[in-house]
Amino acid sequence: MPASSRILVAICAAAAAAAALSACGGDDRGDSSAPLLAPAATTSSKAEPYADLSARELLDRAETGMRDSGAMTVDLTGTDEGAAMHVKAALTTEGRCAVAASVDGDTFQIIGTGAGAYVKGDAGFWRDNASDGADGDTAADRLAGKWARLSEQEFTDSGLDYFCVLDELLDDMTSDDDKGTLTKNLPTTLDGKPVIPLVHTTSDGTTTIYVSTGDTPYVVKSESTGGDSPDVGLYSDFGKPPHIAAPPPSLTVDPGDLGGDQDGGGFRV
């Protein structure tokens, strides 16, 4: 935990396959840099929290706490093959989500209702993801300021629901937990709050995982170095589901009304 670089790569793959991603509380700034929290080089004089737990036991407990919370916000920043990527997602176990992302300058959003989704992209996003033979400029004009409405099946087929289901996201983020070595460092502070750093080292690089020290520990930050895709992840708002509302009908479009190609899952303009 956490293999967030795979999530960032999946954003690119999903965008190319379905021409869609999601909305996070109106945050469509497309900023490729998440706010980074710098750990202070200090330790506490109090008794070390979770001193009786090994690094593996503490990480397992933190990941269990994240699952049991039922909702959280993830903010990931990284690169893939030189392309800057950023995704911020507030998601739940029921598939209700609000996500905003940018890939190499293109921004796109999704609102997941649990029974389908609404997708909105900027002009660059629609141009870059127009179907083969389609006029990207025309697609961008027709979808300007609009949300494309996806059924639950279209949403699932596109693979974009991956960013809206907490358990699926955590399954991917924890899939490398048993690889390499995991070391528990001395407690320190992160943004003024006590944390315990865990250092996960594999052949792909090193990830420092910061675990909170409250009654229920959570992973609150991860920072990967080395490898092809260094990235930073921030995790917050545990147990706080996003407030989801569908866009007004006047701002939504059925992909079928655009003559889109739905072969292969999802839709293309």
Short mmCIF file of C-alpha atoms in Angstrom, two decimals:
data_model
loop_
_atom_site.label_atom_id
_atom_site.label_comp_id
_atom_site.label_asym_id
_atom_site.label_seq_id
_atom_site.Cartn_x
_atom_site.Cartn_y
_atom_site.Cartn_z
CA MET A 1 0.00 0.00 0.00
CA PRO A 2 -0.43 2.14 -1.83
CA ALA A 3 0.26 1.36 -5.48
CA SER A 4 -1.12 4.71 -6.60
CA SER A 5 0.97 4.87 -9.78
CA ARG A 6 -1.25 2.14 -11.24
CA ILE A 7 -4.29 4.28 -10.53
CA LEU A 8 -2.79 7.23 -12.37
CA VAL A 9 -1.92 5.01 -15.33
CA ALA A 10 -5.46 3.64 -15.25
CA ILE A 11 -6.79 7.18 -15.58
CA CYS A 12 -5.06 7.54 -18.92
CA ALA A 13 -6.28 4.13 -20.07
CA ALA A 14 -9.85 4.83 -19.03
CA ALA A 15 -9.85 8.25 -20.65
CA ALA A 16 -8.62 6.83 -23.93
CA ALA A 17 -11.13 3.97 -23.79
CA ALA A 18 -14.23 5.85 -22.72
CA ALA A 19 -13.63 9.59 -23.14
CA ALA A 20 -14.80 10.30 -19.61
CA LEU A 21 -13.86 10.98 -15.99
CA SER A 22 -15.30 12.66 -12.94
CA ALA A 23 -16.25 15.73 -10.89
CA CYS A 24 -14.98 16.47 -7.40
CA GLY A 25 -17.10 19.11 -5.72
CA GLY A 26 -16.75 21.44 -8.68
CA ASP A 27 -12.95 21.24 -8.60
CA ASP A 28 -12.08 21.27 -12.29
CA ARG A 29 -8.95 23.35 -11.99
CA GLY A 30 -6.87 20.74 -13.83
CA ASP A 31 -3.95 21.51 -11.53
CA SER A 32 -1.43 18.71 -11.86
CA SER A 33 0.13 19.30 -8.46
CA ALA A 34 -1.60 18.09 -5.31
CA PRO A 35 -0.88 19.95 -2.07
CA LEU A 36 2.10 18.16 -0.55
CA LEU A 37 2.47 17.82 3.20
CA ALA A 38 6.12 17.89 4.32
CA PRO A 39 6.93 15.75 7.37
CA ALA A 40 8.83 17.50 10.11
CA ALA A 41 12.08 15.93 11.25
CA THR A 42 10.96 15.62 14.86
CA THR A 43 9.87 12.81 17.15
CA SER A 44 7.55 12.74 20.13
CA SER A 45 8.75 12.37 23.72
CA LYS A 46 5.55 10.51 24.61
CA ALA A 47 5.16 6.74 24.50
CA GLU A 48 5.41 5.54 20.94
CA PRO A 49 1.91 4.88 19.54
CA TYR A 50 1.26 1.36 18.28
CA ALA A 51 4.64 0.29 19.63
CA ASP A 52 3.32 -3.27 19.99
CA LEU A 53 2.52 -3.56 16.26
CA SER A 54 4.97 -4.53 13.55
CA ALA A 55 5.10 -2.52 10.34
CA ARG A 56 2.94 -5.11 8.59
CA GLU A 57 0.40 -5.27 11.41
CA LEU A 58 0.09 -1.48 11.54
CA LEU A 59 -0.39 -1.20 7.78
CA ASP A 60 -3.01 -3.97 7.83
CA ARG A 61 -4.89 -2.19 10.62
CA ALA A 62 -4.73 1.16 8.78
CA GLU A 63 -6.03 -0.39 5.56
CA THR A 64 -8.84 -2.12 7.45
CA GLY A 65 -9.79 1.23 8.99
CA MET A 66 -9.93 2.81 5.53
CA ARG A 67 -12.23 0.07 4.23
CA ASP A 68 -14.46 0.15 7.29
CA SER A 69 -14.86 3.93 7.03
CA GLY A 70 -17.10 3.47 3.98
CA ALA A 71 -15.93 6.69 2.31
CA MET A 72 -12.79 8.76 1.82
CA THR A 73 -11.12 11.32 -0.41
CA VAL A 74 -8.05 10.42 -2.47
CA ASP A 75 -5.79 13.05 -4.06
CA LEU A 76 -3.08 11.64 -6.35
CA THR A 77 -0.40 13.44 -8.33
CA GLY A 78 2.16 11.85 -10.64
CA THR A 79 3.43 11.33 -14.16
CA ASP A 80 3.28 8.54 -16.72
CA GLU A 81 5.64 8.55 -19.69
CA GLY A 82 6.23 12.25 -19.14
CA ALA A 83 2.54 13.18 -18.96
CA ALA A 84 1.49 15.00 -15.78
CA MET A 85 -1.58 13.52 -14.12
CA HIS A 86 -3.74 14.51 -11.19
CA VAL A 87 -6.91 12.95 -9.79
CA LYS A 88 -9.00 13.86 -6.79
CA ALA A 89 -11.82 11.50 -5.89
CA ALA A 90 -14.34 11.43 -3.07
CA LEU A 91 -15.74 7.91 -3.18
CA THR A 92 -17.82 5.40 -1.25
CA THR A 93 -18.39 1.67 -1.02
CA GLU A 94 -21.75 2.12 -2.79
CA GLY A 95 -20.28 3.65 -5.95
CA ARG A 96 -21.37 7.21 -5.29
CA CYS A 97 -18.46 9.47 -6.14
CA ALA A 98 -17.25 12.87 -7.21
CA VAL A 99 -13.97 12.93 -9.15
CA ALA A 100 -11.93 15.50 -11.03
CA ALA A 101 -8.84 14.66 -13.07
CA SER A 102 -6.36 16.02 -15.55
CA VAL A 103 -4.06 14.14 -17.91
CA ASP A 104 -1.38 16.02 -19.83
CA GLY A 105 -3.39 19.24 -19.65
CA ASP A 106 -6.82 17.82 -20.50
CA THR A 107 -9.38 17.94 -17.68
CA PHE A 108 -12.42 15.78 -17.16
CA GLN A 109 -14.98 15.06 -14.47
CA ILE A 110 -17.46 12.40 -13.35
CA ILE A 111 -20.38 12.35 -10.99
CA GLY A 112 -21.21 8.76 -10.04
CA THR A 113 -24.70 8.28 -8.62
CA GLY A 114 -24.47 4.58 -7.81
CA ALA A 115 -26.84 3.85 -10.71
CA GLY A 116 -24.87 5.40 -13.56
CA ALA A 117 -22.73 8.45 -14.09
CA TYR A 118 -22.37 11.86 -15.71
CA VAL A 119 -19.19 12.79 -17.56
CA LYS A 120 -17.88 16.22 -18.49
CA GLY A 121 -14.63 17.19 -20.19
CA ASP A 122 -12.96 20.34 -21.41
CA ALA A 123 -12.56 21.03 -25.13
CA GLY A 124 -9.10 19.47 -25.25
CA PHE A 125 -10.37 16.30 -23.64
CA TRP A 126 -13.19 15.83 -26.17
CA ARG A 127 -10.90 16.63 -29.10
CA ASP A 128 -8.29 14.13 -27.98
CA ASN A 129 -10.86 11.40 -27.36
CA ALA A 130 -13.06 11.74 -30.44
CA SER A 131 -13.73 8.46 -32.24
CA ASP A 132 -11.62 7.54 -35.24
CA GLY A 133 -12.82 9.55 -38.21
CA ALA A 134 -14.82 11.97 -36.08
CA ASP A 135 -14.21 15.70 -36.07
CA GLY A 136 -12.76 16.48 -32.66
CA ASP A 137 -13.57 20.18 -32.92
CA THR A 138 -17.20 19.37 -33.71
CA ALA A 139 -17.37 16.97 -30.78
CA ALA A 140 -15.92 19.61 -28.46
CA ASP A 141 -18.45 22.17 -29.66
CA ARG A 142 -21.42 19.83 -29.24
CA LEU A 143 -20.38 18.80 -25.74
CA ALA A 144 -19.18 22.20 -24.52
CA GLY A 145 -20.52 22.77 -21.01
CA LYS A 146 -22.53 19.53 -21.09
CA TRP A 147 -22.52 16.33 -19.07
CA ALA A 148 -22.68 13.06 -21.00
CA ARG A 149 -25.10 10.70 -19.26
CA LEU A 150 -23.98 7.05 -18.88
CA SER A 151 -26.18 4.17 -17.81
CA GLU A 152 -24.92 1.86 -15.07
CA GLN A 153 -23.91 -0.71 -17.71
CA GLU A 154 -22.10 1.87 -19.85
CA PHE A 155 -20.31 3.15 -16.79
CA THR A 156 -19.25 -0.36 -15.80
CA ASP A 157 -18.20 -1.30 -19.34
CA SER A 158 -16.05 1.81 -19.62
CA GLY A 159 -14.03 0.82 -16.54
CA LEU A 160 -14.53 4.25 -15.04
CA ASP A 161 -16.53 2.87 -12.13
CA TYR A 162 -13.13 1.73 -10.83
CA PHE A 163 -12.60 5.29 -9.58
CA CYS A 164 -15.90 5.31 -7.71
CA VAL A 165 -15.93 2.11 -5.63
CA LEU A 166 -13.82 2.31 -2.48
CA ASP A 167 -13.18 -1.42 -2.09
CA GLU A 168 -12.03 -1.83 -5.70
CA LEU A 169 -9.66 1.11 -5.41
CA LEU A 170 -8.19 -0.22 -2.17
CA ASP A 171 -7.87 -3.72 -3.64
CA ASP A 172 -5.59 -2.30 -6.32
CA MET A 173 -3.70 -0.01 -3.98
CA THR A 174 -2.90 -2.88 -1.60
CA SER A 175 -2.07 -5.53 -4.19
CA ASP A 176 1.70 -5.05 -3.75
CA ASP A 177 1.66 -5.17 0.06
CA ASP A 178 3.34 -8.58 0.25
CA LYS A 179 6.18 -7.65 -2.11
CA GLY A 180 9.56 -6.36 -0.98
CA THR A 181 10.27 -5.18 2.55
CA LEU A 182 8.33 -2.98 4.95
CA THR A 183 10.07 -1.04 7.72
CA LYS A 184 8.52 0.90 10.60
CA ASN A 185 10.30 4.16 11.42
CA LEU A 186 10.08 6.35 14.50
CA PRO A 187 6.99 8.58 14.88
CA THR A 188 7.21 12.06 13.39
CA THR A 189 4.78 14.83 12.41
CA LEU A 190 3.05 15.57 9.14
CA ASP A 191 1.35 18.93 8.74
CA GLY A 192 1.59 19.28 12.51
CA LYS A 193 -0.06 15.93 13.26
CA PRO A 194 1.67 12.81 14.61
CA VAL A 195 2.23 9.99 12.13
CA ILE A 196 4.24 6.80 11.85
CA PRO A 197 6.26 6.42 8.64
CA LEU A 198 6.40 2.98 7.03
CA VAL A 199 8.95 2.49 4.25
CA HIS A 200 7.97 -0.04 1.58
CA THR A 201 10.84 -1.05 -0.71
CA THR A 202 10.41 -3.17 -3.84
CA SER A 203 12.23 -3.63 -7.13
CA ASP A 204 10.05 -0.81 -8.52
CA GLY A 205 11.23 1.78 -6.00
CA THR A 206 10.51 3.03 -2.50
CA THR A 207 7.22 4.27 -1.05
CA THR A 208 6.99 6.06 2.28
CA ILE A 209 3.57 5.54 3.86
CA TYR A 210 2.44 7.83 6.67
CA VAL A 211 -0.07 6.32 9.14
CA SER A 212 -2.08 8.45 11.56
CA THR A 213 -1.89 7.65 15.28
CA GLY A 214 -5.49 8.16 16.44
CA ASP A 215 -7.79 5.52 17.85
CA THR A 216 -8.26 4.20 14.31
CA PRO A 217 -5.10 4.46 12.22
CA TYR A 218 -5.39 5.45 8.56
CA VAL A 219 -2.90 5.93 5.76
CA VAL A 220 -2.88 9.71 5.27
CA LYS A 221 -0.09 10.11 2.74
CA SER A 222 2.11 8.05 0.45
CA GLU A 223 5.12 9.22 -1.51
CA SER A 224 6.85 7.02 -4.09
CA THR A 225 10.32 7.56 -5.50
CA GLY A 226 12.26 5.67 -8.12
CA GLY A 227 10.70 3.66 -10.91
CA ASP A 228 9.02 5.12 -13.98
CA SER A 229 6.14 6.93 -12.27
CA PRO A 230 6.92 8.69 -8.97
CA ASP A 231 3.76 9.92 -7.31
CA VAL A 232 2.22 11.39 -4.17
CA GLY A 233 -1.09 10.36 -2.61
CA LEU A 234 -3.09 12.16 0.08
CA TYR A 235 -5.95 10.39 1.89
CA SER A 236 -8.54 12.15 4.04
CA ASP A 237 -12.20 12.60 5.00
CA PHE A 238 -12.59 9.03 6.20
CA GLY A 239 -16.24 8.20 6.81
CA LYS A 240 -17.40 11.38 5.05
CA PRO A 241 -19.30 10.52 1.84
CA PRO A 242 -19.50 13.21 -0.86
CA HIS A 243 -22.74 15.08 -1.45
CA ILE A 244 -23.82 13.86 -4.88
CA ALA A 245 -26.42 15.53 -7.10
CA ALA A 246 -27.12 14.83 -10.77
CA PRO A 247 -26.66 17.77 -13.13
CA PRO A 248 -29.89 19.45 -14.33
CA PRO A 249 -31.44 17.83 -17.43
CA SER A 250 -30.74 20.96 -19.46
CA LEU A 251 -27.01 20.33 -19.05
CA THR A 252 -26.99 16.59 -19.81
CA VAL A 253 -26.68 14.76 -23.13
CA ASP A 254 -27.41 11.13 -23.99
CA PRO A 255 -24.42 9.75 -25.95
CA GLY A 256 -26.86 8.10 -28.34
CA ASP A 257 -28.11 11.54 -29.34
CA LEU A 258 -24.61 12.36 -30.55
CA GLY A 259 -24.35 9.33 -32.78
CA GLY A 260 -21.52 7.98 -30.60
CA ASP A 261 -19.88 4.61 -31.12
CA GLN A 262 -20.53 2.42 -28.09
CA ASP A 263 -18.73 -0.69 -29.35
CA GLY A 264 -16.18 -2.03 -26.89
CA GLY A 265 -17.76 -0.46 -23.81
CA GLY A 266 -18.31 3.11 -22.79
CA PHE A 267 -18.99 5.69 -25.44
CA ARG A 268 -16.99 7.67 -27.94
CA VAL A 269 -18.04 10.90 -29.62
#
